[in-house]
Every structure is written in structure tokens, then in C-alpha cells.
CSV table of C-alpha atoms in Angstrom, one decimal:
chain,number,residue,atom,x,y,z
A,1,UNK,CA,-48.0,-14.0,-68.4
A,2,UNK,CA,-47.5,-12.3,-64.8
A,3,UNK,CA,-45.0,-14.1,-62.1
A,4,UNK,CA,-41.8,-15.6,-61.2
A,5,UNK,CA,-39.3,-15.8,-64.6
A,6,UNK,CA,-36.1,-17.2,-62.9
A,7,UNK,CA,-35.9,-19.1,-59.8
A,8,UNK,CA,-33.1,-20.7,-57.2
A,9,UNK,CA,-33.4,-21.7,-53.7
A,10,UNK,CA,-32.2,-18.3,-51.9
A,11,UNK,CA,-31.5,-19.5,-48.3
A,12,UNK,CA,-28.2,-21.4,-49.2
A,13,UNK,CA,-25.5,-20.0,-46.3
A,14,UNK,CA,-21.6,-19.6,-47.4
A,15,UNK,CA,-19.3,-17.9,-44.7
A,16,UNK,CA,-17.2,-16.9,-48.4
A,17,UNK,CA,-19.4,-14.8,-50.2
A,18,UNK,CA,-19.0,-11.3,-50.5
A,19,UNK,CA,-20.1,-8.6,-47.6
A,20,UNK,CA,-22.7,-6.3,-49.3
A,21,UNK,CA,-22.5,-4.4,-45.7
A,22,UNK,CA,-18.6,-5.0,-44.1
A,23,UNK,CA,-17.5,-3.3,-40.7
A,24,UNK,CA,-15.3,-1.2,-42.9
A,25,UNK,CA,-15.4,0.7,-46.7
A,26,UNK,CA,-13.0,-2.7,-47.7
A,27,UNK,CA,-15.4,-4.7,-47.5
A,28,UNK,CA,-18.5,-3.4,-48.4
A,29,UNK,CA,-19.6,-4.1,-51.7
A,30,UNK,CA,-22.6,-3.8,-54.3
A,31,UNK,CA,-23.8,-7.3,-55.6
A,32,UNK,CA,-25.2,-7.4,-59.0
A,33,UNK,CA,-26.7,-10.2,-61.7
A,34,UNK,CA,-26.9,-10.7,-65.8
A,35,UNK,CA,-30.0,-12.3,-66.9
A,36,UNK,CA,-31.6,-12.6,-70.5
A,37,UNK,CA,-35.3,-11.5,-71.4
A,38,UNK,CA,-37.2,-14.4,-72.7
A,39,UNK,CA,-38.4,-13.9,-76.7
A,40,UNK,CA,-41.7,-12.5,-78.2
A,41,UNK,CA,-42.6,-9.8,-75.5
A,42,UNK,CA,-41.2,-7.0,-73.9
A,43,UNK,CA,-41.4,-7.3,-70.1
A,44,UNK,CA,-41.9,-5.5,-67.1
A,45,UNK,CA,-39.4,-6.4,-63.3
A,46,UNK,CA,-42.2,-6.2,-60.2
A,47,UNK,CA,-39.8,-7.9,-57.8
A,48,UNK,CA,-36.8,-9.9,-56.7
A,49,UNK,CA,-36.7,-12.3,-53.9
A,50,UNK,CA,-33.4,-12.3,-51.8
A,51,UNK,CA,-32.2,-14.2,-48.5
A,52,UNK,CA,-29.7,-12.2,-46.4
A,53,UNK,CA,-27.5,-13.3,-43.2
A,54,UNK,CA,-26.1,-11.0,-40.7
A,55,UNK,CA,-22.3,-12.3,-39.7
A,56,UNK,CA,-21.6,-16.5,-39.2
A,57,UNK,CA,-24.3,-17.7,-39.7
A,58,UNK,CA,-27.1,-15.1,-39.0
A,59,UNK,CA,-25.1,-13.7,-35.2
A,60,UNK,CA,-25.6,-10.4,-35.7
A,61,UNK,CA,-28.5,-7.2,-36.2
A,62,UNK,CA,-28.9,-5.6,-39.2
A,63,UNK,CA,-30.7,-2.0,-37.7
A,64,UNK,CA,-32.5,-1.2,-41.4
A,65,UNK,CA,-32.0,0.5,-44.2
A,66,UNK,CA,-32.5,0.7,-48.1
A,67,UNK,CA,-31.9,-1.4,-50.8
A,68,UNK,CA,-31.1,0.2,-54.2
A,69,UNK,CA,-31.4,-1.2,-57.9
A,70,UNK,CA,-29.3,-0.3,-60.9
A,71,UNK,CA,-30.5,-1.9,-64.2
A,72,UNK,CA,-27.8,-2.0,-67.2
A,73,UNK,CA,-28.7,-2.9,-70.7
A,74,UNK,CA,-25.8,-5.4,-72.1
A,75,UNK,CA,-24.4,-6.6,-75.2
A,76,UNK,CA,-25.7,-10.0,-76.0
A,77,UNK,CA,-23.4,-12.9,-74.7
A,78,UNK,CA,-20.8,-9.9,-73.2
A,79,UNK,CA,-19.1,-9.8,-70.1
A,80,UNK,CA,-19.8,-8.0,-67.0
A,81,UNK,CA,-16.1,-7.7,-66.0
A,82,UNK,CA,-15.5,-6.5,-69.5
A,83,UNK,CA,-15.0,-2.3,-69.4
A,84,UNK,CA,-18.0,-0.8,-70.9
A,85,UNK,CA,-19.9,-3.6,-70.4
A,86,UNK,CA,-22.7,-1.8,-68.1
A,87,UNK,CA,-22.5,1.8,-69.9
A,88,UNK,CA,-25.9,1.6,-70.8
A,89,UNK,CA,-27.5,2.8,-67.8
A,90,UNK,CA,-31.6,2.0,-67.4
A,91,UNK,CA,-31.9,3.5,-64.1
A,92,UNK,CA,-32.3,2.9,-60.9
A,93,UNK,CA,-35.1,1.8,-57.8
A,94,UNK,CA,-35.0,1.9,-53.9
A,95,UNK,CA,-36.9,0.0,-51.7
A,96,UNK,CA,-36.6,0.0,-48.1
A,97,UNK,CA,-34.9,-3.3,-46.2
A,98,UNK,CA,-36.6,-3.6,-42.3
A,99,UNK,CA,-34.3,-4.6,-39.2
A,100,UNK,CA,-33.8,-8.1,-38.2
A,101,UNK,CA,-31.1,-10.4,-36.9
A,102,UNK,CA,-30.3,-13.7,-38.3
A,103,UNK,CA,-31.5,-14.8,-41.3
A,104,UNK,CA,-33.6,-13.1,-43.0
A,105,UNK,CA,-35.4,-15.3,-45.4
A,106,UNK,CA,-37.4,-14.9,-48.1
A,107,UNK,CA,-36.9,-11.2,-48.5
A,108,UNK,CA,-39.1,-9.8,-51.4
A,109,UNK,CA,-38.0,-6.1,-52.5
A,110,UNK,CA,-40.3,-4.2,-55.0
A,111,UNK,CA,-38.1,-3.0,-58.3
A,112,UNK,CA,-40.9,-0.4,-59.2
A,113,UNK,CA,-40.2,1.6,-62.9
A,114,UNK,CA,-38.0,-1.1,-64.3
A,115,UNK,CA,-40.6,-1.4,-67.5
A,116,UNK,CA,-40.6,-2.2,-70.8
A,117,UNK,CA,-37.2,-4.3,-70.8
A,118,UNK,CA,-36.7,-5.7,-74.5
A,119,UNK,CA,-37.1,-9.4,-75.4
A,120,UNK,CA,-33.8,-12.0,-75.6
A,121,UNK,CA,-31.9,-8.9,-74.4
A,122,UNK,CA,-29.2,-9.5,-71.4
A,123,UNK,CA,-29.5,-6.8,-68.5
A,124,UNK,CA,-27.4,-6.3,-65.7
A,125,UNK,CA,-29.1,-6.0,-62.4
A,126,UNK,CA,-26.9,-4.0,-59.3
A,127,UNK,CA,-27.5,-4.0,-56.2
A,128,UNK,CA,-26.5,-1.5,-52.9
A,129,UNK,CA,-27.3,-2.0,-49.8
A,130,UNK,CA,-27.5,0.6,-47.1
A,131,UNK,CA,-27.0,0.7,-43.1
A,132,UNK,CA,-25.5,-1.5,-40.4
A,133,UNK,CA,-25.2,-4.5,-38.5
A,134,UNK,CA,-24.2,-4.8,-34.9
A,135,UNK,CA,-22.8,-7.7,-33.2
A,136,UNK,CA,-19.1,-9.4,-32.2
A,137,UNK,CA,-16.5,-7.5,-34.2
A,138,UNK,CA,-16.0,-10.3,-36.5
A,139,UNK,CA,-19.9,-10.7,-36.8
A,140,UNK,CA,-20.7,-7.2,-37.6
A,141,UNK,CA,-22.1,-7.4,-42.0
A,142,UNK,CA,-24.7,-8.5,-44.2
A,143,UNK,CA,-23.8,-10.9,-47.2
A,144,UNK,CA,-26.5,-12.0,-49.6
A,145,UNK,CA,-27.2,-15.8,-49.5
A,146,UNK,CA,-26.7,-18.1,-52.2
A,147,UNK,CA,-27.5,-21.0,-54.5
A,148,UNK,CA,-25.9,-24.3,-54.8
A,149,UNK,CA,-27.0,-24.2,-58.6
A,150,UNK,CA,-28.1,-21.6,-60.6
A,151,UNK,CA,-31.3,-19.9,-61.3
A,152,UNK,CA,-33.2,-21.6,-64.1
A,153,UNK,CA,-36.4,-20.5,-66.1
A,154,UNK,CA,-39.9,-20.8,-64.9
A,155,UNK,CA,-43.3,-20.9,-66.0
A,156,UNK,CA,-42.4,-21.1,-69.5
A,157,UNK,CA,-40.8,-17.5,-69.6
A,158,UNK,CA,-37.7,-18.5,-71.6
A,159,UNK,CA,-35.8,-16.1,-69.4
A,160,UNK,CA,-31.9,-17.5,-68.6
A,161,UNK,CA,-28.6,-16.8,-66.9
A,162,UNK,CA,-25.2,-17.9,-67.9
A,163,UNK,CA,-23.3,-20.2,-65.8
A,164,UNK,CA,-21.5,-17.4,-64.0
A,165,UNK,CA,-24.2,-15.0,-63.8
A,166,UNK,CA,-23.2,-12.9,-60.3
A,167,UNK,CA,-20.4,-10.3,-58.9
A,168,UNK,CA,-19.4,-8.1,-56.5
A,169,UNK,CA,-18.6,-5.0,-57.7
A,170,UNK,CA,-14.4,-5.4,-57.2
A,171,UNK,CA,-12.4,-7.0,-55.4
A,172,UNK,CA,-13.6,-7.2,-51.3
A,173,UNK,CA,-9.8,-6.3,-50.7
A,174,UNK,CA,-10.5,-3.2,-53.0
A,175,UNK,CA,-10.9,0.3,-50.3
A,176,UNK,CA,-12.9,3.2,-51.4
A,177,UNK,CA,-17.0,3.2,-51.3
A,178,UNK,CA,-18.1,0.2,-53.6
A,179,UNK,CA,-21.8,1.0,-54.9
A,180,UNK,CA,-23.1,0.9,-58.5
A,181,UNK,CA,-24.2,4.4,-59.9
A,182,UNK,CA,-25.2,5.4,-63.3
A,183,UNK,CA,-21.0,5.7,-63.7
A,184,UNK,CA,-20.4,2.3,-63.2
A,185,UNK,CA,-19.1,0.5,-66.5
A,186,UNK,CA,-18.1,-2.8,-65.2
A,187,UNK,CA,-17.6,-5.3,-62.5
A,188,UNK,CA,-14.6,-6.9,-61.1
A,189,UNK,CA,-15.0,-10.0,-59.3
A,190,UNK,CA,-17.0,-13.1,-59.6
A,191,UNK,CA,-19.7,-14.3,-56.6
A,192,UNK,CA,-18.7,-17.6,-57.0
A,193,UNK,CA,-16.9,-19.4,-54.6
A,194,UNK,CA,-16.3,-22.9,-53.8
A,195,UNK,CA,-19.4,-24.1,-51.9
A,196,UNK,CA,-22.6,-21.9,-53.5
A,197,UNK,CA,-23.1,-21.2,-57.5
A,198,UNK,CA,-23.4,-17.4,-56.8
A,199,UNK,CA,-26.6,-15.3,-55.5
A,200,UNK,CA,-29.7,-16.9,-54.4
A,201,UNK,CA,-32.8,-15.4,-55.8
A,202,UNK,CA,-36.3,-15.1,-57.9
A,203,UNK,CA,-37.7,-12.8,-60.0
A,204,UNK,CA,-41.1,-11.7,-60.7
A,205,UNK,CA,-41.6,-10.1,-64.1
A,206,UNK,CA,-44.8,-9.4,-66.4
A,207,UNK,CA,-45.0,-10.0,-70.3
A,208,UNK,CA,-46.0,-6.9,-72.2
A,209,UNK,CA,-48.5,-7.9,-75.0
A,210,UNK,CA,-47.0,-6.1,-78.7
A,211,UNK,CA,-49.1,-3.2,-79.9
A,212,UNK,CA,-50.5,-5.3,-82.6
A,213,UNK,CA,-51.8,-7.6,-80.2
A,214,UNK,CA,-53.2,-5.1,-78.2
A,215,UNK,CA,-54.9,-3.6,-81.3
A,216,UNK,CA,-56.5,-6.9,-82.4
A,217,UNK,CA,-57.5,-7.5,-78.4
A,218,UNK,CA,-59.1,-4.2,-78.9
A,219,UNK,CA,-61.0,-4.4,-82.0
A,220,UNK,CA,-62.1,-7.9,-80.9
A,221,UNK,CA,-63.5,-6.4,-77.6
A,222,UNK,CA,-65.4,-3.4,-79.7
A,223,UNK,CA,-67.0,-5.7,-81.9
A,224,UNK,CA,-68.5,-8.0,-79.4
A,225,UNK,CA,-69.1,-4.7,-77.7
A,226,UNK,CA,-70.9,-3.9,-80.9
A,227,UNK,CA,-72.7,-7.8,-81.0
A,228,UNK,CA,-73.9,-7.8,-78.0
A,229,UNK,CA,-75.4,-4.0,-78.1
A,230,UNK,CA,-77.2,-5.0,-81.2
A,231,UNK,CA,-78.4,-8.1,-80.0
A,232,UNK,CA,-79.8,-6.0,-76.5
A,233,UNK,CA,-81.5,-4.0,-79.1
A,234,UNK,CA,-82.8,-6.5,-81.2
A,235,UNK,CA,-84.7,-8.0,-78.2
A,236,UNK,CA,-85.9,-4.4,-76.7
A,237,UNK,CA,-87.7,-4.0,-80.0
A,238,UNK,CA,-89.4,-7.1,-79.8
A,239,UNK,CA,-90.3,-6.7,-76.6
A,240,UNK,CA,-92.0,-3.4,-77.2
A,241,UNK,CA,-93.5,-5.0,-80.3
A,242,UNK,CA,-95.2,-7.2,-77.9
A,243,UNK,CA,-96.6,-4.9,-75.6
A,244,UNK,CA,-98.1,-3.2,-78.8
A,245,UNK,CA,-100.0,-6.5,-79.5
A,246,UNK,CA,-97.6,-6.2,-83.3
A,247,UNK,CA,-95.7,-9.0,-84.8
């Protein structure tokens, strides 16, 4: 199966979640989210869908930038505020975010190389954001939207989240530059707050068939290969039997 494996509404607007881009170091802050792997396959990440607002309420001008993608590898059922939690560092993606002021909905952001993830596994999913946003001074960052519930499982993935599934990397009263790296180990403070469940988003992952499955889907494809070759030549013969005037 190919498509979306979790999904939430992503346009839900909170003035209290975290800044991903602040006016100052403060209150900038990476953005990351644990998700399990649904069972039997291995699977491949193609994309994540994310809403983002520029100051209240979409008043101010985000002028571009990147996005970049840290995947962790977890303990099953551990904690991402836990130290050590996210040692287990996959790697990482960039893809680039355009310009635009308001809202911008519906945001889908390519997470190229993130392949092979293991099945009923729990990863961690990190998330920097790069640039600037213009506007009043109290208008001037870029906050991910959220949910008002949860992402749940779609198209019969069997992929999940736990009930507090997203964070900011510390504390937004925390100084210093707060972006994930293949250092990071843990996170600090949950996304939560009083009017949304945490990030909005979807993601779009690919099952990878098991090698014995491919090797069956294989020999099953050569031997029909081999059928219908036979059959071809079966009916060639007769043909030029025909043409002969022999039986």
C-alpha cells in the first residue's frame, strides 16, 4: 500500500503553541512528533503535510526558507522527554518552504531518503525551520498549526501515536539556538496546550513488500513469463504447420 498512514485536520489556529521561527533565539524552537510503524512491512516516509501561520492569526510574511527533518529510532512505548530517548539518529532531509503571508495551508514537504523504517517500531520525527517573518513586532514568527484531536490511522495502515505525541524541543523561555541535530537526545516540552491536541498533520508513507514476497512475486511473474512464451510458441508451430499443408 502507497498513501496517507496518519491523518488530523492541520489548519486548527492556537495563538499558544510554540514559535518554530520567534523574533529572537528564545523563542525559536524545532517541533518534532513520535509515531509507530504499522506491523508486517517495513515502510518507506514520501511526505508530511503541515499548516503554518505567520504571527495572530496569519498578520505577518514569512520571506522563505528551508525546512529540515531529523528521524530518531525509539524504544517502544519510551518517552521523548526521557534523556537518550532520541540517540538513535536515522538521519536527516531538507526541503525548501516558499514565501507567503497568512496561512499557509495545506503545506506538503517532501521527506526524501527516510526508507526502510521497521514495522511496529516508534520513531521520532524533528523538525527546523529556517528564515524570517516580517510584520508588527509582536507579529513577526511562524508557529506550526494544530489539531483539536489527534492524528489517527488511515487506510488500514495500522500506524499510531500516543495521546501526547508532539514537542518543542525545550522550553520557549529556554535562550540559545533550539534545532534538532544528530546530537540531540531528548526533548523538553510538550505541544500541548489548552485549546489544540498538539501538531496538525498527515503523512504519506509506502509499505515495503518482505523479500520473500518479492521472491514468490518474482518467480510467479517468470513462470507466466515462461506460460505464455510456450503457449506463443505452441501456436507459431501450428501456424507454420499450416502453411506447410501438415497436420
Amino acid at each position: 500500500m502507497a498513501g496517507v498512514v496518519l491523518t488530523s485536520t492541520v489548519g486548527a489556529n492556537s495563538n499558544a503553541q510554540g514559535k518554530v521561527i520567534g523574533s529572537t533565539s528564545s523563542t525559536t524552537n524545532g517541533a518534532g512528533v513520535v509515531f509507530t510503524t504499522g506491523s508486517g512491512s517495513s515502510w518507506d516516509l514520501s511526505s508530511i503535510k503541515l499548516a503554518m501561520t505567520t504571527g495572530n492569526a496569519g498578520s505577518g510574511s514569512y520571506g522563505g526558507g528551508t525546512v529540515t527533518f531529523y528521524l530518531y529510532q525509539m524504544a517502544s512505548g519510551s518517552n521523548a522527554t526521557t534523556n537518550g530517548s532520541l540517540n538513535n539518529d536515522i538521519g536527516s532531509t531538507t526541503a525548501s518552504l516558499a514565501s507567503f503571508s497568512g496561512n499557509g495551508a495545506s503545506i506538503i514537504l517532501s521527506l526524501t531518503g527516510f526508507d526502510n523504517l521497521a514495522a511496529s517500531t516508534q520513531y521520532f520525527l524533528g523538525i527546523n525551520v529556517s528564515g524570517s517573518v516580517t510584520g508588527a513586532s509582536s507579529d513577526n514568527y511562524l508557529k506550526i498549526t494544530g489539531t483539536v484531536s489527534g492524528p489517527t490511522e488511515a487506510n488500514g495502515s495500522g500506524w499510531s501515536v500516543a495521546p501526547n505525541y508532539s514537542f518543542l524541543l525545550v522550553d520557549p523561555a529556554t535562550t540559545g539556538n533550539n534545532n534538532f541535530s544528530a546530537s540531540t537526545s531528548k526533548v523538553a516540552y510538550s505541544y500541548l496546550t489548552s485549546s489544540v491536541a498538539g501538531i496538525g498533520f498527515e503523512l504519506d508513507a509506502s509499505a515495503v513488500p518482505e523479500p520473500g514476497t518479492l521472491l514468490l512475486f518474482s518467480l510467479a511473474m517468470a513462470v507466466g513469463g515462461a506460460g505464455a512464451v510456450l503457449k506463443r510458441g505452441k501456436r507459431s508451430r501450428k501456424g507454420f504447420k499450416g502453411v506447410l499443408g501438415l497436420s
